[in-house]
Short mmCIF file of C-alpha atoms and ligand atoms in Angstrom, two decimals:
data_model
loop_
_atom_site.label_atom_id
_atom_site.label_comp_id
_atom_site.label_asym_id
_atom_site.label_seq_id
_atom_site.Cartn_x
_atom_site.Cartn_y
_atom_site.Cartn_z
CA UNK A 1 -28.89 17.97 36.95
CA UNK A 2 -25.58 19.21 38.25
CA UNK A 3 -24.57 19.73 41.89
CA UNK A 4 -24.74 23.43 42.97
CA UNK A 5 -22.43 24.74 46.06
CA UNK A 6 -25.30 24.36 48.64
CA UNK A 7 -26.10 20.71 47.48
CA UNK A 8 -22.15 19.78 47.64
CA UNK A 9 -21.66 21.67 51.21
CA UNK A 10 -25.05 19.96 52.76
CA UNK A 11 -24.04 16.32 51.72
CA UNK A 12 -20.56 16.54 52.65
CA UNK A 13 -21.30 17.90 56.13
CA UNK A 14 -24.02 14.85 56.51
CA UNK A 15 -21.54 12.06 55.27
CA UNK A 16 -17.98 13.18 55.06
CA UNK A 17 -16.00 12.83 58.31
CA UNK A 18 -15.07 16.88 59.17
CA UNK A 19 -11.44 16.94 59.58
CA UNK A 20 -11.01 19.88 57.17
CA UNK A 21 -11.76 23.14 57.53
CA UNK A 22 -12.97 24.17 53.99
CA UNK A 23 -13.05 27.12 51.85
CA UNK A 24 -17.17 27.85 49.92
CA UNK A 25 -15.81 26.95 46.72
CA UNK A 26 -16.41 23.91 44.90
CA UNK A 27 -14.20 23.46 41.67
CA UNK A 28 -15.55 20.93 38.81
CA UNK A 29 -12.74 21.72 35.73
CA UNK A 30 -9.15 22.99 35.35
CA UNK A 31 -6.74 24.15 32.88
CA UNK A 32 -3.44 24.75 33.25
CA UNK A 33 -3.16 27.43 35.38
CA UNK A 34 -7.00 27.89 35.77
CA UNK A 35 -9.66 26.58 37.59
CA UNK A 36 -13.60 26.63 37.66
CA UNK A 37 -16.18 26.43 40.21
CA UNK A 38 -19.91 25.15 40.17
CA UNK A 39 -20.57 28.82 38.36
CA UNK A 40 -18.58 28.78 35.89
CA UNK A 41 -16.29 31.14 37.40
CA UNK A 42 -12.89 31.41 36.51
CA UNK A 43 -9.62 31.86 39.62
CA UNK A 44 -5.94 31.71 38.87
CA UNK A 45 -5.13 28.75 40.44
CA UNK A 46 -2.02 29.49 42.69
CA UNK A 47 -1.70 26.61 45.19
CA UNK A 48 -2.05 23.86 42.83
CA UNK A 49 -3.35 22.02 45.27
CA UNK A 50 -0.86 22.40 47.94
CA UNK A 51 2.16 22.14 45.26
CA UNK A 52 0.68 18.91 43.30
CA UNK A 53 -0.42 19.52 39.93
CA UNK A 54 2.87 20.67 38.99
CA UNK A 55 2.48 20.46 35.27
CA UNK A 56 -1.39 22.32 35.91
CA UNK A 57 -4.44 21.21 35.29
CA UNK A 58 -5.48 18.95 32.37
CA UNK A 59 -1.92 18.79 30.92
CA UNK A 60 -2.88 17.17 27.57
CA UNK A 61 -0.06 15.11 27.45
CA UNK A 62 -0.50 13.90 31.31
CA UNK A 63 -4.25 13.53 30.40
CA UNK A 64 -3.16 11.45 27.55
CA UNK A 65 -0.60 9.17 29.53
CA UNK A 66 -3.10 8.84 32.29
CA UNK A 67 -5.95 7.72 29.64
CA UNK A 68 -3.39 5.20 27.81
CA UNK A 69 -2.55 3.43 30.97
CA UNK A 70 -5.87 3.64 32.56
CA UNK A 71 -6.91 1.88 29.47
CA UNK A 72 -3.98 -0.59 29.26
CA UNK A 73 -3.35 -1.84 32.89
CA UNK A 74 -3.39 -0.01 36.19
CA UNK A 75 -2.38 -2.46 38.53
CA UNK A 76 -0.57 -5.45 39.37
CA UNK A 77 1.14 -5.17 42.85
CA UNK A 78 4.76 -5.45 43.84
CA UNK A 79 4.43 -9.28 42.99
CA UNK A 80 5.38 -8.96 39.52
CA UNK A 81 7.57 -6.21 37.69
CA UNK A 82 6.15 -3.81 35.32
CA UNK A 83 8.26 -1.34 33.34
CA UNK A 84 7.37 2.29 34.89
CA UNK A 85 9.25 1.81 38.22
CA UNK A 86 12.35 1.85 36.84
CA UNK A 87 11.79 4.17 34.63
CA UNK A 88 10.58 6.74 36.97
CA UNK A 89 13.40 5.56 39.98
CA UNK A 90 16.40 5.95 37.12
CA UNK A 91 15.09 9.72 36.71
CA UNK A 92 14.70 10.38 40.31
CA UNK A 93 18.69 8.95 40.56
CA UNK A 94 19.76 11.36 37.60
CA UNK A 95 18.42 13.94 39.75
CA UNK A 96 19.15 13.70 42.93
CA UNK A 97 22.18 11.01 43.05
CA UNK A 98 20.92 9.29 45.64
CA UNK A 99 21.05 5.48 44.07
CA UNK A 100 17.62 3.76 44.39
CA UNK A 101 13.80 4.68 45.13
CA UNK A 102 10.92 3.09 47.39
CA UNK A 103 7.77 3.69 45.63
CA UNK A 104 4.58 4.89 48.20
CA UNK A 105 0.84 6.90 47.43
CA UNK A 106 1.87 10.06 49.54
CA UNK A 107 4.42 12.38 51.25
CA UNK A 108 3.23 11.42 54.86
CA UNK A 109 4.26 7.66 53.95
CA UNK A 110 7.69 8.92 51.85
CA UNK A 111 8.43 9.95 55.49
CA UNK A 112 7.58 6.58 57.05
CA UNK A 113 10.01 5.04 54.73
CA UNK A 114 12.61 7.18 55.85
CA UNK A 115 12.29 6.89 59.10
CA UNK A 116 11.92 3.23 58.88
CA UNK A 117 15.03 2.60 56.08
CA UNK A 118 17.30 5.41 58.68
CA UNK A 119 16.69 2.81 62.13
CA UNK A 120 16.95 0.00 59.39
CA UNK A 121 20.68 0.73 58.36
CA UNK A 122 21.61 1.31 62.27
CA UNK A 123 19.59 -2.22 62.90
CA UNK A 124 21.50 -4.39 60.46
CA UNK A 125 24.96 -2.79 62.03
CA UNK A 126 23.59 -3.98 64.94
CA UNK A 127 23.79 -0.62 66.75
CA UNK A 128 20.08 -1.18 68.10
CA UNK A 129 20.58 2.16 70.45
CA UNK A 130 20.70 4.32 67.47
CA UNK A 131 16.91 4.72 67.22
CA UNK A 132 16.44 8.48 68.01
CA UNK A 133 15.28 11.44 65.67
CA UNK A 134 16.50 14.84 65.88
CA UNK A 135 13.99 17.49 64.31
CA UNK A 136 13.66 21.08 63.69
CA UNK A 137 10.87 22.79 65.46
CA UNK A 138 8.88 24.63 62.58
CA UNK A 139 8.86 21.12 60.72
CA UNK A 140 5.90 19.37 59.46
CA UNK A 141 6.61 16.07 58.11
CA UNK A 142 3.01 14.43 58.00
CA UNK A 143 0.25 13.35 59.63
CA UNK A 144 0.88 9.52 60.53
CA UNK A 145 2.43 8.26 63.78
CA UNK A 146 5.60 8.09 62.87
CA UNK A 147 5.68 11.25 60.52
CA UNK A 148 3.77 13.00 63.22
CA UNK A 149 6.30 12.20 65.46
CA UNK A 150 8.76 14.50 63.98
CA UNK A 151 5.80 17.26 63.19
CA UNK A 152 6.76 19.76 65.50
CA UNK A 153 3.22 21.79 66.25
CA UNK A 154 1.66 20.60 69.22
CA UNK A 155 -1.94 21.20 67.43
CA UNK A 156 -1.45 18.22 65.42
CA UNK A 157 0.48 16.35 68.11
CA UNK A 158 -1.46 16.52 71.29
CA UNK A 159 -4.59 14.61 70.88
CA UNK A 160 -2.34 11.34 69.57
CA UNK A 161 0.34 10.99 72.14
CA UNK A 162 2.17 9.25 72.95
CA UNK A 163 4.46 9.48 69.74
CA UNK A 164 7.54 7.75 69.01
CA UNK A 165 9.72 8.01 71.72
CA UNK A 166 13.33 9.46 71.34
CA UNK A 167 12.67 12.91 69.17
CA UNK A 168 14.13 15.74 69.95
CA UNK A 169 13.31 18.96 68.63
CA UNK A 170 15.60 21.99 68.15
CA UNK A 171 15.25 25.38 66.86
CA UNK A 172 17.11 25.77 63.23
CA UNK A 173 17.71 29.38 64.65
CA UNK A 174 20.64 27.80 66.84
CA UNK A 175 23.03 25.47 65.10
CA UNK A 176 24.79 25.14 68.35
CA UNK A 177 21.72 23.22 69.71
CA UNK A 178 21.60 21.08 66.99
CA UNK A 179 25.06 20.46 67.20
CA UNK A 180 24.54 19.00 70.67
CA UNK A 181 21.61 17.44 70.38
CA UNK A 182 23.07 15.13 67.85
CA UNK A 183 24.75 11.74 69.71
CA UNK A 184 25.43 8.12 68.78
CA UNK A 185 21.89 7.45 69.38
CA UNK A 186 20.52 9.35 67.11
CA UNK A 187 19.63 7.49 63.84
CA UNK A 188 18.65 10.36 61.56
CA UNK A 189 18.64 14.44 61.61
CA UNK A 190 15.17 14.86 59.37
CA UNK A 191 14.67 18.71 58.02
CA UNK A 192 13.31 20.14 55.24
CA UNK A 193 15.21 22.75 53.60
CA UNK A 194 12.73 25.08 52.96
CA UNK A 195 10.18 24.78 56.13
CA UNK A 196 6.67 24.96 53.86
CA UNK A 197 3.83 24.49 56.92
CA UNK A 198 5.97 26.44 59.09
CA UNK A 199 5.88 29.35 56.90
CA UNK A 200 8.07 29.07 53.97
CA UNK A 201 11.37 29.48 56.07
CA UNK A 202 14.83 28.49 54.19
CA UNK A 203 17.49 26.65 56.64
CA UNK A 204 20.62 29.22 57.11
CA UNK A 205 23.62 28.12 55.85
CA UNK A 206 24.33 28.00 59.45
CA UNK A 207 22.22 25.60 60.04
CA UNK A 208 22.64 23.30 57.30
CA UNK A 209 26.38 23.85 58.15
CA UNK A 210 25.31 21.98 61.55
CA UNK A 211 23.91 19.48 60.52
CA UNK A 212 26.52 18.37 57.88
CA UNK A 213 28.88 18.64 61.24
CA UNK A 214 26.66 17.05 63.38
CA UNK A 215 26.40 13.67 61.29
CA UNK A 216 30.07 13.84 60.13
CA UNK A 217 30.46 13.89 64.07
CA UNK A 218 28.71 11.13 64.98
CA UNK A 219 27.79 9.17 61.74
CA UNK A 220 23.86 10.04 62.01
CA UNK A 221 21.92 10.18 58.86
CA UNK A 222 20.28 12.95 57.28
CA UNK A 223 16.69 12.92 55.97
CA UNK A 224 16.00 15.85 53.53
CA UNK A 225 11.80 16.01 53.46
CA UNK A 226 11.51 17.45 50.53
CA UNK A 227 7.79 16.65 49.65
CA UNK A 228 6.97 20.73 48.81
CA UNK A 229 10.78 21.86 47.79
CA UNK A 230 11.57 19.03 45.74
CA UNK A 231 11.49 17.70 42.24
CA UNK A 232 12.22 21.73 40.67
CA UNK A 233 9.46 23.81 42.76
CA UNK A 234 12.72 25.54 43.81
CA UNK A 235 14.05 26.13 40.28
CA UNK A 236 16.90 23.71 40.75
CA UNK A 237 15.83 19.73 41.04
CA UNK A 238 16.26 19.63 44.82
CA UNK A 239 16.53 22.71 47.45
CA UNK A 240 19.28 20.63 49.71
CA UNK A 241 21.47 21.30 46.73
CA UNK A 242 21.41 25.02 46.86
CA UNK A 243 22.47 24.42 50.83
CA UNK A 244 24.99 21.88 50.33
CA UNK A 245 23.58 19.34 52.56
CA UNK A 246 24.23 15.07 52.06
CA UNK A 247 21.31 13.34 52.52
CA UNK A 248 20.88 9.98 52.45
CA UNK A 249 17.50 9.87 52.31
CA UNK A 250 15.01 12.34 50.92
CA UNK A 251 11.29 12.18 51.22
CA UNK A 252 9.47 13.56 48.16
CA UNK A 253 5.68 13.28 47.01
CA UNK A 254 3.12 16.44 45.88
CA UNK A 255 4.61 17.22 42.75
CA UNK A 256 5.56 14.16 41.35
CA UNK A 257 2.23 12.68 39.49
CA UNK A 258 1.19 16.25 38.87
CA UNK A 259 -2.20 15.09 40.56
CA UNK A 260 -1.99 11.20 40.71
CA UNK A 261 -1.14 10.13 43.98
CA UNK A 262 2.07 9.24 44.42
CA UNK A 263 5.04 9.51 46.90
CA UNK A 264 8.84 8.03 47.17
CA UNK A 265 11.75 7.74 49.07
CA UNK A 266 15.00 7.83 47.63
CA UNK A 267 17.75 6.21 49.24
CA UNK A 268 21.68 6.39 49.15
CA UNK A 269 23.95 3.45 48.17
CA UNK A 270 25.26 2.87 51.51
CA UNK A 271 21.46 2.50 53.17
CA UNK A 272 20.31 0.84 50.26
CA UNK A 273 23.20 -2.01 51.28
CA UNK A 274 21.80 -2.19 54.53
CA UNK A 275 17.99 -3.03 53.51
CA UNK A 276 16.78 -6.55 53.02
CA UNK A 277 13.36 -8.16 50.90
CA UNK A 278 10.53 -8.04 53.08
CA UNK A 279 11.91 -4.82 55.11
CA UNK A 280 9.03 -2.53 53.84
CA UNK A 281 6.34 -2.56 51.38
CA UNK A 282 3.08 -0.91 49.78
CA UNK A 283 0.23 -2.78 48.00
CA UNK A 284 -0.07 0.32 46.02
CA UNK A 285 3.12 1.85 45.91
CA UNK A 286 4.56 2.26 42.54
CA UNK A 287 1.57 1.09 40.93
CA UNK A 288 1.45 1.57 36.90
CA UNK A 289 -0.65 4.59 37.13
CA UNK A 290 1.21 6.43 39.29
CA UNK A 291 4.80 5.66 37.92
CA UNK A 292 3.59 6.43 34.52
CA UNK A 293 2.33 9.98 35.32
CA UNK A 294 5.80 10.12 37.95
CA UNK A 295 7.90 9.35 34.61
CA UNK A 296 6.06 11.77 32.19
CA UNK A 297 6.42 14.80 34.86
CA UNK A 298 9.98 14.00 35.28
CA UNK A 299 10.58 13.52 31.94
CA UNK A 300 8.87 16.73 31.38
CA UNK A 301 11.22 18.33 34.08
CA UNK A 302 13.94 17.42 33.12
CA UNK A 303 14.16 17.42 28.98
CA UNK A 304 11.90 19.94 28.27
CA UNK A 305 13.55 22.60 30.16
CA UNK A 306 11.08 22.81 32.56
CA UNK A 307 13.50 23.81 35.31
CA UNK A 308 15.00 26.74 33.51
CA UNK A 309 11.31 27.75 33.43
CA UNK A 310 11.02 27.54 37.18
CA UNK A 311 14.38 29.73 37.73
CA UNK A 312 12.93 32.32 35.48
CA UNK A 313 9.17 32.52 36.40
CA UNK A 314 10.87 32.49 40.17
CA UNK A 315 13.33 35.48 39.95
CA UNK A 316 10.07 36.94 37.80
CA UNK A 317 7.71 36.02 40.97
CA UNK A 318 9.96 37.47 43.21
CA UNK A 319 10.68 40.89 41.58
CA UNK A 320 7.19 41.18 41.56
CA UNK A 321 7.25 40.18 45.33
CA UNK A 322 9.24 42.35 46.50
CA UNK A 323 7.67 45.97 44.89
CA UNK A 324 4.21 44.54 46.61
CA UNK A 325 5.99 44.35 49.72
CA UNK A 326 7.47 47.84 49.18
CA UNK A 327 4.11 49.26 48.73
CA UNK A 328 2.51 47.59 51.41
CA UNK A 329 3.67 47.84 55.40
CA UNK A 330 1.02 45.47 56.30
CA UNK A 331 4.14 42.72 54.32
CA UNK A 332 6.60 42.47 56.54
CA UNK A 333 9.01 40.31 54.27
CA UNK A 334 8.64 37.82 51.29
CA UNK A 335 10.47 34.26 51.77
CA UNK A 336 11.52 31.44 49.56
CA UNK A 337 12.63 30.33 46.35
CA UNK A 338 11.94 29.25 42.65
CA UNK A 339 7.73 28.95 42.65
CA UNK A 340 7.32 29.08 46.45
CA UNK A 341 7.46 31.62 47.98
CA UNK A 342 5.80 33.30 51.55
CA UNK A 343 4.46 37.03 52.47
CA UNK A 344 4.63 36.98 56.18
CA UNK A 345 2.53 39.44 57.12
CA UNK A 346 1.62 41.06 61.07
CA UNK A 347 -1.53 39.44 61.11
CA UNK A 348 -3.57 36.83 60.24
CA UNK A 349 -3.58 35.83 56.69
CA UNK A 350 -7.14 34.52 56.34
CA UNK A 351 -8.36 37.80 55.16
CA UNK A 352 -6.04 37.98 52.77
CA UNK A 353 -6.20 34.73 51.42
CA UNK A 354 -10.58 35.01 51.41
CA UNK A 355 -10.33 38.51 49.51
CA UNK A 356 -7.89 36.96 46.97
CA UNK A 357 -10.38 34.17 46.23
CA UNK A 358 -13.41 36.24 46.01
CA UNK A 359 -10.80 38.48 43.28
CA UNK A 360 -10.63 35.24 41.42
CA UNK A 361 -6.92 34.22 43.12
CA UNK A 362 -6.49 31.55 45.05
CA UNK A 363 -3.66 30.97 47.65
CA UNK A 364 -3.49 29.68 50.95
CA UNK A 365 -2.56 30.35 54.82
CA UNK A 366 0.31 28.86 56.76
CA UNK A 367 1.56 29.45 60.12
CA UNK A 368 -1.14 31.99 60.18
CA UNK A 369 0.06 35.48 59.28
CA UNK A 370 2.16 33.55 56.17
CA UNK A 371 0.34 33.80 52.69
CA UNK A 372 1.89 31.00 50.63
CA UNK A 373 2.28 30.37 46.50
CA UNK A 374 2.71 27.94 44.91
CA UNK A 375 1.81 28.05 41.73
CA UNK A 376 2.19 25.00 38.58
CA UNK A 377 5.94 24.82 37.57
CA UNK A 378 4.15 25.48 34.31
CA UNK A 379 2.90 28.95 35.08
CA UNK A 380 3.83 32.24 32.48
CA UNK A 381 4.54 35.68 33.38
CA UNK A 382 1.03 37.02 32.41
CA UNK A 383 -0.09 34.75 34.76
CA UNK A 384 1.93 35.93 37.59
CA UNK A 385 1.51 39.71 36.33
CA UNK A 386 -2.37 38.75 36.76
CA UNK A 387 -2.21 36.92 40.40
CA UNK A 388 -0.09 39.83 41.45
CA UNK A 389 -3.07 42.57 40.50
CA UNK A 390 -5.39 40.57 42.22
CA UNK A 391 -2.98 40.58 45.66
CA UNK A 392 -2.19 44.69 44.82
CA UNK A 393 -5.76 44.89 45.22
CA UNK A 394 -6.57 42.80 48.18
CA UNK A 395 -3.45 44.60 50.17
CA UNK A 396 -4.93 48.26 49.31
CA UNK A 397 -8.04 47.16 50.08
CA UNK A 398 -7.34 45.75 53.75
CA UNK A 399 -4.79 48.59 54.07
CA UNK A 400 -7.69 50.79 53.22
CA UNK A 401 -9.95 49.62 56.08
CA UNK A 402 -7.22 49.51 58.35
CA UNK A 403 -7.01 53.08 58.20
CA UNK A 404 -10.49 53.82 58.39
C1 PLP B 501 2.93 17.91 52.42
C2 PLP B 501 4.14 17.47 53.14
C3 PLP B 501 4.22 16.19 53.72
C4 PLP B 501 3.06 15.23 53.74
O1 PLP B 501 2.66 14.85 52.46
P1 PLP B 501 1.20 14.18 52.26
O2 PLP B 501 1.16 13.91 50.79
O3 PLP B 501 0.19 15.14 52.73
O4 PLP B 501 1.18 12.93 53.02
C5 PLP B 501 5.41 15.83 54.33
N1 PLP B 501 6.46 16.67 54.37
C6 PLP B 501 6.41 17.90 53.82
C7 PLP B 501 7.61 18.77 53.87
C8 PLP B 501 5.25 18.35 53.22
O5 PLP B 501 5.19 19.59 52.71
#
C-alpha cells in the first residue's frame, strides 16, 4: 500500500528530529522540470531543491551514469585512487582556473575546507597571527561551526556560541568598511557574489572593487562561496567572473551532482603549495558515485552548451520578471542573474510562495519578503512562460484581497 500525506507527516513528526519547518507536500517522482506528489499531482518544479538538481529530475543520462556506477563500484575511500576525481577536478580547473580541487559531500563542508586550506597557507608561512575572517553581513555560508561562524544572521548563530573567534562582519553596502576592516591578521575575506539566503543580492562593483584592494593591501585571501552562484546557475561558469574578483579559493556544492551529494573546494596554485598530506580529509569525499555524476554534469555544462542555455533562458526569465513587476506594486524590484533570480517584495513572502504551490509552482522564501527561483539549468521557455502564469495569478490574487 503506498504512503499517503497524513501517514508521511504523522511518522516523521514521531521519529524525525524537527529542525525543518516543512511545506504539506510530499513528492514521490520527478521529471525534468516536473515533480509529483503522493496524488499524482503535477508542480513546475522551480527550486530544484534549493539549486541542486541542476540537470532536473531523472536526467536519463545522469540516471544512467548513476545506475552504471552504482552497479560497478561505489566506494573505496581516499586510500586508493579511482579514476572520477580527476576527471571531475580537471573540469572544475578548465572552469574556474583555480589549479586543484578537495573533494567533500556538501557546501557547508566546501566552506570548512576553505576556511581551513586559507589559515593553512598563513600557518606554513609561519604567520600564525593571520587567523581572522572578514565577512559580509547578509552572508550565509553553512550551518557547521566553522561555516556558521561566518553566517551572518544571528537566528542561526545565537543558540551555538561561542563561534570561531576573530570574524568580523561588514556591510557590502560600504566598501570603505571593508577596506578597513581588512589587516595583516586577517587570513581570508569570504563573500559570495551573489548573496542567495540573504535575498539574492549581487556584490556592487564597489564592493568587489574593495575587496580586490583590500587583499592586494595586505596579502589576505579571498574565498568566493559560490555553492548557489556557481558551476553556470549564473549563465557564465562562475558569478566572481562577471565581478572581476581573484579568488583563491571558491566553495562550490548544490549543483554539482545534480542531486548526488557532493561538494568541493577548489584551490589556487599558490595555496595548493602551501598544503601538506594529512592536512584535511573526508571518508566520503570524492567518492565514485559522486565524482561520476560531478563529471557527467560538468561535462554536460560545459560541451553541450548548457551554459549558452542558462544565458538565454536567464535574459528570457528576466524579461518576463520584470513586466510582472511592472504590473504588480506589491514587487518592489527583481534581483539576480542567469537562473536565479529574487522578487523582493514589501511583505512577507510566505503567502506568495503557499499560493504558488497550491497553483502547481513551487518556489521558496528567503530573507522573508524575497521570493527566490531557481529553476534546473535545463529548464525551456514554455516552462518559464508556465511558472510565470502561475506567479501572474498568485500576485492578482493577493493584490486582489489587499484591496478588499
Ligand atoms: C547552500 C549554501 C551553503 C551550504 O551548503 P550545504 O550543501 O547546505 O551544506 C553554503 N554557502 C552558500 C552560498 C550556500 O548557498
Amino acid at each position: 500500500m503506498k504512503a499517503t500525506f497524513d501517514d508521511i507527516k504523522a511518522r516523521e513528526s514521531r521519529h524525525v528530529l524537527q529542525t525543518y519547518r516543512r511545506q504539506p507536500v510530499a513528492f514521490v517522482r520527478g521529471s525534468g522540470a516536473r515533480l509529483y506528489d503522493t496524488e499524482g499531482r503535477e508542480y513546475l518544479d522551480f527550486i530544484s531543491g534549493i539549486g541542486v538538481t541542476s540537470l532536473g529530475h531523472a536526467h536519463p543520462g545522469l540516471t544512467a551514469a548513476i545506475a552504471d556506477q552504482a552497479a560497478t563500484l561505489l566506494h573505496t575511500s581516499n586510500l586508493y585512487y579511482h579514476p572520477f576525481q580527476a576527471e571531475a577536478a580537471a573540469r572544475l580547473t578548465q572552469l574556474s582556473g583555480l589549479s586543484r580541487t578537495f573533494f567533500c559531500n556538501s557546501g557547508t563542508e566546501a566552506v570548512e575546507a576553505c576556511l581551513k586550506f586559507a589559515r593553512r597557507y598563513w600557518y606554513t608561512q609561519g604567520a600564525t597571527e593571520r587567523t581572522e575572517f572578514v565577512a559580509l553581513t547578509g552572508s550565509f555560508a553553512g550551518r557547521t561551526l566553522g561555516s556558521l561562524s561566518v553566517t551572518h544572521d544571528e537566528h542561526y548563530r545565537a543558540p551555538f556560541a561561542p563561534l570561531l573567534p576573530g570574524v568580523t562582519f561588514v556591510d557590502p553596502g560600504s566598501p570603505a568598511a571593508l577596506v578597513a576592516a581588512v589587516t595583516e591578521r586577517t587570513a581570508a575575506i569570504i563573500a559570495e557574489p551573489i548573496q542567495g539566503e540573504g535575498g539574492i543580492r549581487p556584490l556592487t562593483p564597489e564592493c568587489a572593487a574593495a575587496i580586490n584592494d583590500a587583499c592586494a593591501r595586505t596579502g589576505a585571501l579571498y574565498i568566493a562561496d559560490e555553492v548557489q552562484t556557481g558551476l553556470g546557475r549564473t549563465g557564465i561558469p562562475f558569478y566572481f567572473q562577471a565581478l572581476d574578483l581573484r579568488p583563491d579559493l571558491i566553495s562550490v556544492g548544490k549543483a554539482l551532482g545534480g542531486g548526488v551529494p557532493i561538494g568541493a573546494a577548489l584551490v589556487s596554485e599558490r595555496v595548493s603549495q602551501m598544503i601538506s598530506a594529512g592536512d584535511h580529509g573526508s571518508t566520503y569525499g570524492g567518492n565514485l558515485l559522486g565524482t561520476r555524476a560531478a563529471a557527467f554534469f560538468l561535462a554536460q555544462l560545459m560541451e553541450h552548451g548548457l551554459i549558452e542555455h542558462v544565458k538565454a533562458m536567464g535574459l528570457h526569465l528576466e524579461r518576463r520578471l520584470r513586466t510582472l513587476a511592472l504590473k504588480y506594486p506589491a514587487i518592489t524590484e527583481v534581483r539576480g542573474a542567469g537562473l536565479m533570480r529574487g522578487i523582493q517584495l514589501g511583505s512577507d513572502a510566505m503567502p506568495i510562495v503557499d499560493a504558488a504551490r497550491e497553483g502547481g509552482l513551487l518556489v521558496n522564501r528567503t530573507d522573508e519578503k524575497v521570493v527566490r527561483l531557481l529553476p534546473p539549468l535545463t529548464i525551456e521557455a514554455t516552462e518559464i512562460d508556465g511558472a510565470l502564469e502561475i506567479l501572474d495569478a498568485v500576485f492578482a490574487k493577493v493584490s486582489q484581497e489587499v484591496q478588499v
